[in-house]
């Protein structure tokens, strides 16, 4: 059996995608293309405005520019491949490309989890200890937090792919999903995946739990501080600085927990795919909209940058 197993080792996979219907595929292609264009414009625009406007050179916007970079990369790892598959009848992806996609997907998702918790910590210091804010959130601290976020993502994805690359795929090469996600790949393996699943669950789970705990603790502190503020306008101002972040966090973590923190045996095709579409394709588009439309500083910065550009041309 070992000889047969090695002879029939899978060299590429077939991504089944979201639907067999050509009409629905065309509708999804148009929809995902539109979402991807908004994602690219929104996130690249955020990075550009934060870079160009000196008034936005603060820790909060430093984190926000990295969040936009992660969302842009995260979407680019998955959406173009999905768009291509919606147009073609052959949906092959090579073994190497599939694992590369998984690697970057886990890396960027892990980094985003940690970055969102760094942003919550930043808001906590700004509202609970405003006098110590310049010292606590120094340039060095901010860079360390961002580096830590990327490093955690790297560690997660490295161990993930290392475990998964040791698996054998010999019976089927059909992935019942629209990208190379962990659960459907594990479901294909003809090796025992129990240890791999435990390692992935512990690693991914601890990243989620630690970052989520940081966020919850930060927001409990923020809430108790806001409740002590006597003036209504003061309360509104303090809460408005957190509202965007809180909304972004709720959407991101809600779909992540729903999809991943459960055994792969309970992987349900339709339900999990809808959740996956949401956090891989839709959320990267929502973040710049949430942070820019709810934020006067970003709107004002955009106006200043436009005025500067028009002025320099004249």
Coordinates of C-alpha atoms in Angstrom, one line a residue:
X1 CA 0.0 0.0 0.0
X2 CA 2.9 2.3 0.7
X3 CA 4.2 1.9 -2.9
X4 CA 0.7 2.7 -4.2
X5 CA 0.4 5.7 -1.9
X6 CA 3.7 7.2 -3.1
X7 CA 2.8 6.5 -6.8
X8 CA -0.5 8.3 -6.6
X9 CA 0.7 11.3 -4.6
X10 CA -1.3 14.4 -5.6
X11 CA 0.6 17.0 -7.6
X12 CA -2.3 19.5 -7.9
X13 CA -5.7 20.1 -6.5
X14 CA -9.1 21.1 -8.0
X15 CA -11.0 23.9 -6.3
X16 CA -14.7 23.2 -6.5
X17 CA -15.6 26.8 -5.9
X18 CA -18.9 28.1 -4.6
X19 CA -21.4 26.9 -7.2
X20 CA -21.8 24.8 -10.4
X21 CA -24.3 27.1 -12.0
X22 CA -22.7 29.2 -14.8
X23 CA -25.2 32.0 -14.3
X24 CA -24.5 32.3 -10.6
X25 CA -20.8 32.1 -11.3
X26 CA -21.0 35.2 -13.6
X27 CA -23.0 37.1 -11.0
X28 CA -20.5 36.2 -8.3
X29 CA -17.6 37.2 -10.6
X30 CA -19.1 40.7 -11.1
X31 CA -19.9 41.0 -7.4
X32 CA -16.4 39.8 -6.2
X33 CA -14.7 42.0 -8.8
X34 CA -16.5 45.1 -7.6
X35 CA -15.8 44.2 -3.9
X36 CA -12.1 43.6 -4.8
X37 CA -11.8 47.0 -6.6
X38 CA -13.4 48.8 -3.6
X39 CA -11.0 46.9 -1.3
X40 CA -7.9 47.9 -3.3
X41 CA -9.0 51.5 -3.6
X42 CA -10.2 51.8 0.0
X43 CA -7.2 50.3 1.6
X44 CA -4.6 51.9 -0.7
X45 CA -6.4 55.2 -0.3
X46 CA -6.2 54.9 3.5
X47 CA -2.5 54.1 3.5
X48 CA -1.8 57.0 1.1
X49 CA -3.9 59.6 3.1
X50 CA -2.2 58.5 6.4
X51 CA 1.2 58.7 4.8
X52 CA 0.6 62.1 3.2
X53 CA -1.2 64.0 6.0
X54 CA 1.1 64.9 8.9
X55 CA -1.9 65.3 11.3
X56 CA -2.5 61.6 11.0
X57 CA 1.0 60.6 12.0
X58 CA -0.2 59.3 15.4
X59 CA -0.1 55.7 16.9
X60 CA -3.8 55.0 16.1
X61 CA -3.3 55.8 12.4
X62 CA 0.1 54.0 12.3
X63 CA -1.8 50.8 13.3
X64 CA -4.6 51.7 10.9
X65 CA -2.2 51.9 7.9
X66 CA -0.9 48.5 8.8
X67 CA -4.4 47.1 9.1
X68 CA -5.1 48.5 5.6
X69 CA -1.9 46.9 4.3
X70 CA -2.9 43.5 5.9
X71 CA -6.5 43.7 4.4
X72 CA -5.1 44.6 1.0
X73 CA -2.7 41.7 1.0
X74 CA -5.2 39.3 2.6
X75 CA -7.7 40.0 -0.1
X76 CA -5.1 39.7 -2.9
X77 CA -4.0 36.3 -1.7
X78 CA -7.6 34.9 -2.2
X79 CA -9.8 37.1 -4.5
X80 CA -7.8 37.1 -7.8
X81 CA -7.6 33.3 -7.7
X82 CA -11.3 33.0 -6.9
X83 CA -12.1 35.4 -9.8
X84 CA -10.1 33.4 -12.2
X85 CA -11.8 30.1 -11.1
X86 CA -15.2 31.7 -11.6
X87 CA -14.4 32.3 -15.3
X88 CA -12.7 29.0 -16.2
X89 CA -13.9 25.5 -16.4
X90 CA -10.6 24.1 -15.2
X91 CA -10.1 25.0 -11.6
X92 CA -6.7 23.5 -11.0
X93 CA -4.3 24.9 -8.4
X94 CA -0.8 23.3 -8.0
X95 CA 0.2 21.6 -4.7
X96 CA 2.8 24.4 -4.2
X97 CA 0.5 27.3 -5.0
X98 CA -2.2 25.8 -2.7
X99 CA 0.1 25.6 0.3
X100 CA 1.5 29.1 -0.5
X101 CA -2.0 30.4 -0.4
X102 CA -2.7 28.7 2.9
X103 CA 0.6 30.0 4.3
X104 CA -0.1 33.7 3.5
X105 CA -3.7 33.4 4.5
X106 CA -2.9 32.1 8.0
X107 CA 0.1 34.6 8.2
X108 CA -2.1 37.6 7.4
X109 CA -5.1 36.5 9.5
X110 CA -2.9 35.8 12.5
X111 CA -1.1 39.2 12.1
X112 CA -4.5 41.0 11.8
X113 CA -5.8 39.4 15.1
X114 CA -2.8 40.7 17.0
X115 CA -2.9 44.1 15.3
X116 CA -6.6 44.5 16.3
X117 CA -5.6 43.8 19.9
X118 CA -2.8 46.3 19.7
X119 CA -5.3 48.9 18.5
X120 CA -7.6 48.1 21.4
X121 CA -4.6 48.6 23.8
X122 CA -3.8 51.9 22.1
X123 CA -7.4 53.1 22.6
X124 CA -7.3 52.0 26.3
X125 CA -4.1 54.0 27.0
X126 CA -5.6 57.0 25.1
X127 CA -8.8 57.1 27.1
X128 CA -7.7 55.6 30.5
X129 CA -4.2 57.2 30.9
X130 CA -4.1 60.2 28.5
X131 CA -1.2 61.8 30.4
X132 CA 1.0 58.8 30.0
X133 CA -0.1 58.2 26.3
X134 CA 3.0 59.8 24.6
X135 CA 5.4 57.7 26.8
X136 CA 3.5 54.4 26.7
X137 CA 2.7 54.6 22.9
X138 CA 6.1 55.9 21.8
X139 CA 7.3 55.2 18.3
X140 CA 9.4 52.3 19.6
X141 CA 6.4 50.7 21.4
X142 CA 4.2 51.0 18.3
X143 CA 6.9 49.5 16.1
X144 CA 7.4 46.6 18.6
X145 CA 3.6 45.9 18.7
X146 CA 3.4 45.9 14.9
X147 CA 6.5 43.7 14.6
X148 CA 5.0 41.3 17.2
X149 CA 1.8 41.1 15.2
X150 CA 3.7 40.1 12.0
X151 CA 5.9 37.7 13.9
X152 CA 3.0 35.9 15.5
X153 CA 1.3 35.5 12.1
X154 CA 4.6 34.2 10.7
X155 CA 5.0 31.7 13.5
X156 CA 1.3 30.5 13.2
X157 CA 1.5 30.0 9.4
X158 CA 5.0 28.4 9.5
X159 CA 4.0 25.7 12.0
X160 CA 0.6 25.2 10.2
X161 CA 2.1 24.6 6.8
X162 CA 4.9 22.5 8.2
X163 CA 2.4 20.2 9.8
X164 CA 0.2 20.1 6.7
X165 CA 3.0 19.5 4.3
X166 CA 3.7 16.2 6.0
X167 CA 0.3 14.8 5.2
X168 CA -0.3 12.5 2.2
X169 CA -3.0 13.1 -0.4
X170 CA -3.7 10.0 -2.5
X171 CA -7.4 9.3 -2.9
X172 CA -8.9 12.6 -4.0
X173 CA -7.6 15.9 -5.1
X174 CA -10.9 17.8 -5.0
X175 CA -11.1 20.6 -2.5
X176 CA -14.7 21.5 -1.7
X177 CA -14.1 25.2 -1.3
X178 CA -13.1 28.3 -3.3
X179 CA -9.6 28.6 -1.8
X180 CA -7.1 26.4 0.0
X181 CA -8.4 26.7 3.5
X182 CA -7.2 24.4 6.3
X183 CA -10.4 22.4 7.1
X184 CA -11.1 21.2 3.5
X185 CA -7.5 20.3 2.9
X186 CA -7.3 18.3 6.1
X187 CA -10.5 16.5 5.1
X188 CA -8.8 15.3 1.9
X189 CA -5.7 13.7 3.5
X190 CA -5.4 9.9 3.7
X191 CA -3.0 10.3 6.6
X192 CA -4.3 10.5 10.2
X193 CA -4.7 14.2 10.8
X194 CA -5.5 14.1 14.5
X195 CA -2.1 15.5 15.8
X196 CA -2.0 18.1 13.0
X197 CA -5.5 19.2 13.9
X198 CA -4.6 19.5 17.6
X199 CA -1.4 21.5 16.9
X200 CA -3.3 23.9 14.5
X201 CA -6.2 24.2 17.0
X202 CA -3.9 25.0 19.9
X203 CA -1.8 27.6 17.9
X204 CA -4.8 29.3 16.1
X205 CA -6.9 29.1 19.3
X206 CA -4.2 30.6 21.5
X207 CA -3.7 33.5 19.0
X208 CA -7.4 34.2 18.9
X209 CA -7.9 33.8 22.7
X210 CA -5.0 36.0 23.7
X211 CA -5.8 38.8 21.3
X212 CA -9.5 38.6 22.1
X213 CA -8.8 38.7 25.9
X214 CA -6.6 41.8 25.3
X215 CA -9.5 43.4 23.4
X216 CA -12.1 42.5 26.1
X217 CA -9.9 43.7 29.0
X218 CA -9.1 46.9 27.1
X219 CA -12.8 47.7 26.4
X220 CA -13.9 46.9 30.0
X221 CA -11.3 49.5 31.2
X222 CA -12.5 51.9 28.5
X223 CA -16.1 51.5 29.4
X224 CA -15.6 52.0 33.1
X225 CA -13.6 55.2 32.4
X226 CA -16.2 56.5 30.0
X227 CA -19.0 55.9 32.6
X228 CA -17.0 58.1 35.1
X229 CA -17.0 61.0 32.6
X230 CA -19.7 63.5 33.8
X231 CA -20.3 65.5 30.6
X232 CA -22.4 63.9 27.8
X233 CA -20.2 65.4 25.0
X234 CA -17.1 64.0 26.8
X235 CA -18.7 60.5 26.9
X236 CA -19.7 60.8 23.2
X237 CA -16.2 61.9 22.1
X238 CA -14.5 59.1 24.1
X239 CA -16.9 56.5 22.7
X240 CA -16.7 57.7 19.1
X241 CA -13.0 57.1 19.0
X242 CA -13.6 53.4 19.8
X243 CA -16.9 52.7 17.9
X244 CA -15.2 52.0 14.6
X245 CA -12.6 49.7 16.0
X246 CA -15.3 47.9 18.1
X247 CA -17.4 47.3 15.0
X248 CA -14.4 46.1 12.9
X249 CA -13.4 43.7 15.8
X250 CA -16.9 42.3 16.2
X251 CA -17.3 41.4 12.5
X252 CA -13.8 39.9 12.1
X253 CA -13.7 37.8 15.3
X254 CA -17.4 36.8 15.0
X255 CA -16.8 35.1 11.6
X256 CA -13.4 33.7 12.5
X257 CA -14.6 32.0 15.7
X258 CA -17.7 30.7 13.9
X259 CA -15.6 29.1 11.2
X260 CA -12.5 27.8 13.0
X261 CA -13.0 27.2 16.7
X262 CA -14.7 23.9 16.1
X263 CA -13.7 20.4 15.0
X264 CA -13.1 19.8 11.3
X265 CA -15.7 17.0 11.4
X266 CA -18.4 19.6 11.9
X267 CA -17.3 21.4 8.7
X268 CA -20.5 22.2 6.8
X269 CA -20.0 23.1 3.1
X270 CA -22.6 25.8 2.5
X271 CA -22.6 27.5 5.9
X272 CA -18.8 27.6 6.2
X273 CA -18.3 28.8 2.7
X274 CA -20.7 31.8 3.3
X275 CA -18.7 32.7 6.4
X276 CA -15.4 32.3 4.5
X277 CA -16.6 34.6 1.7
X278 CA -17.5 37.1 4.4
X279 CA -14.1 37.3 6.1
X280 CA -11.8 36.7 3.1
X281 CA -13.6 38.9 0.5
X282 CA -16.1 41.2 2.3
X283 CA -14.3 42.2 5.5
X284 CA -11.2 43.6 3.8
X285 CA -13.6 46.0 1.9
X286 CA -15.5 46.9 5.1
X287 CA -12.6 48.0 7.3
X288 CA -11.6 51.1 5.3
X289 CA -15.3 52.1 5.0
X290 CA -15.8 51.6 8.7
X291 CA -12.8 53.6 9.7
X292 CA -13.2 56.4 7.1
X293 CA -16.9 57.0 7.0
X294 CA -17.2 57.0 10.8
X295 CA -14.2 59.2 11.2
X296 CA -14.0 63.0 10.9
X297 CA -10.2 63.1 11.1
X298 CA -9.9 60.9 8.0
X299 CA -12.5 62.9 6.1
X300 CA -10.7 66.2 7.0
X301 CA -7.3 64.7 6.1
X302 CA -8.7 63.6 2.7
X303 CA -10.0 67.2 2.1
X304 CA -6.5 68.6 3.1
X305 CA -4.7 66.2 0.8
X306 CA -7.0 67.0 -2.1
X307 CA -6.6 70.8 -1.5
X308 CA -2.8 70.4 -1.4
X309 CA -2.8 68.4 -4.6
X310 CA -5.0 70.9 -6.4
X311 CA -3.0 73.8 -5.0
X312 CA 0.4 72.4 -6.2
X313 CA -1.0 71.8 -9.7
X314 CA -2.2 75.4 -9.9

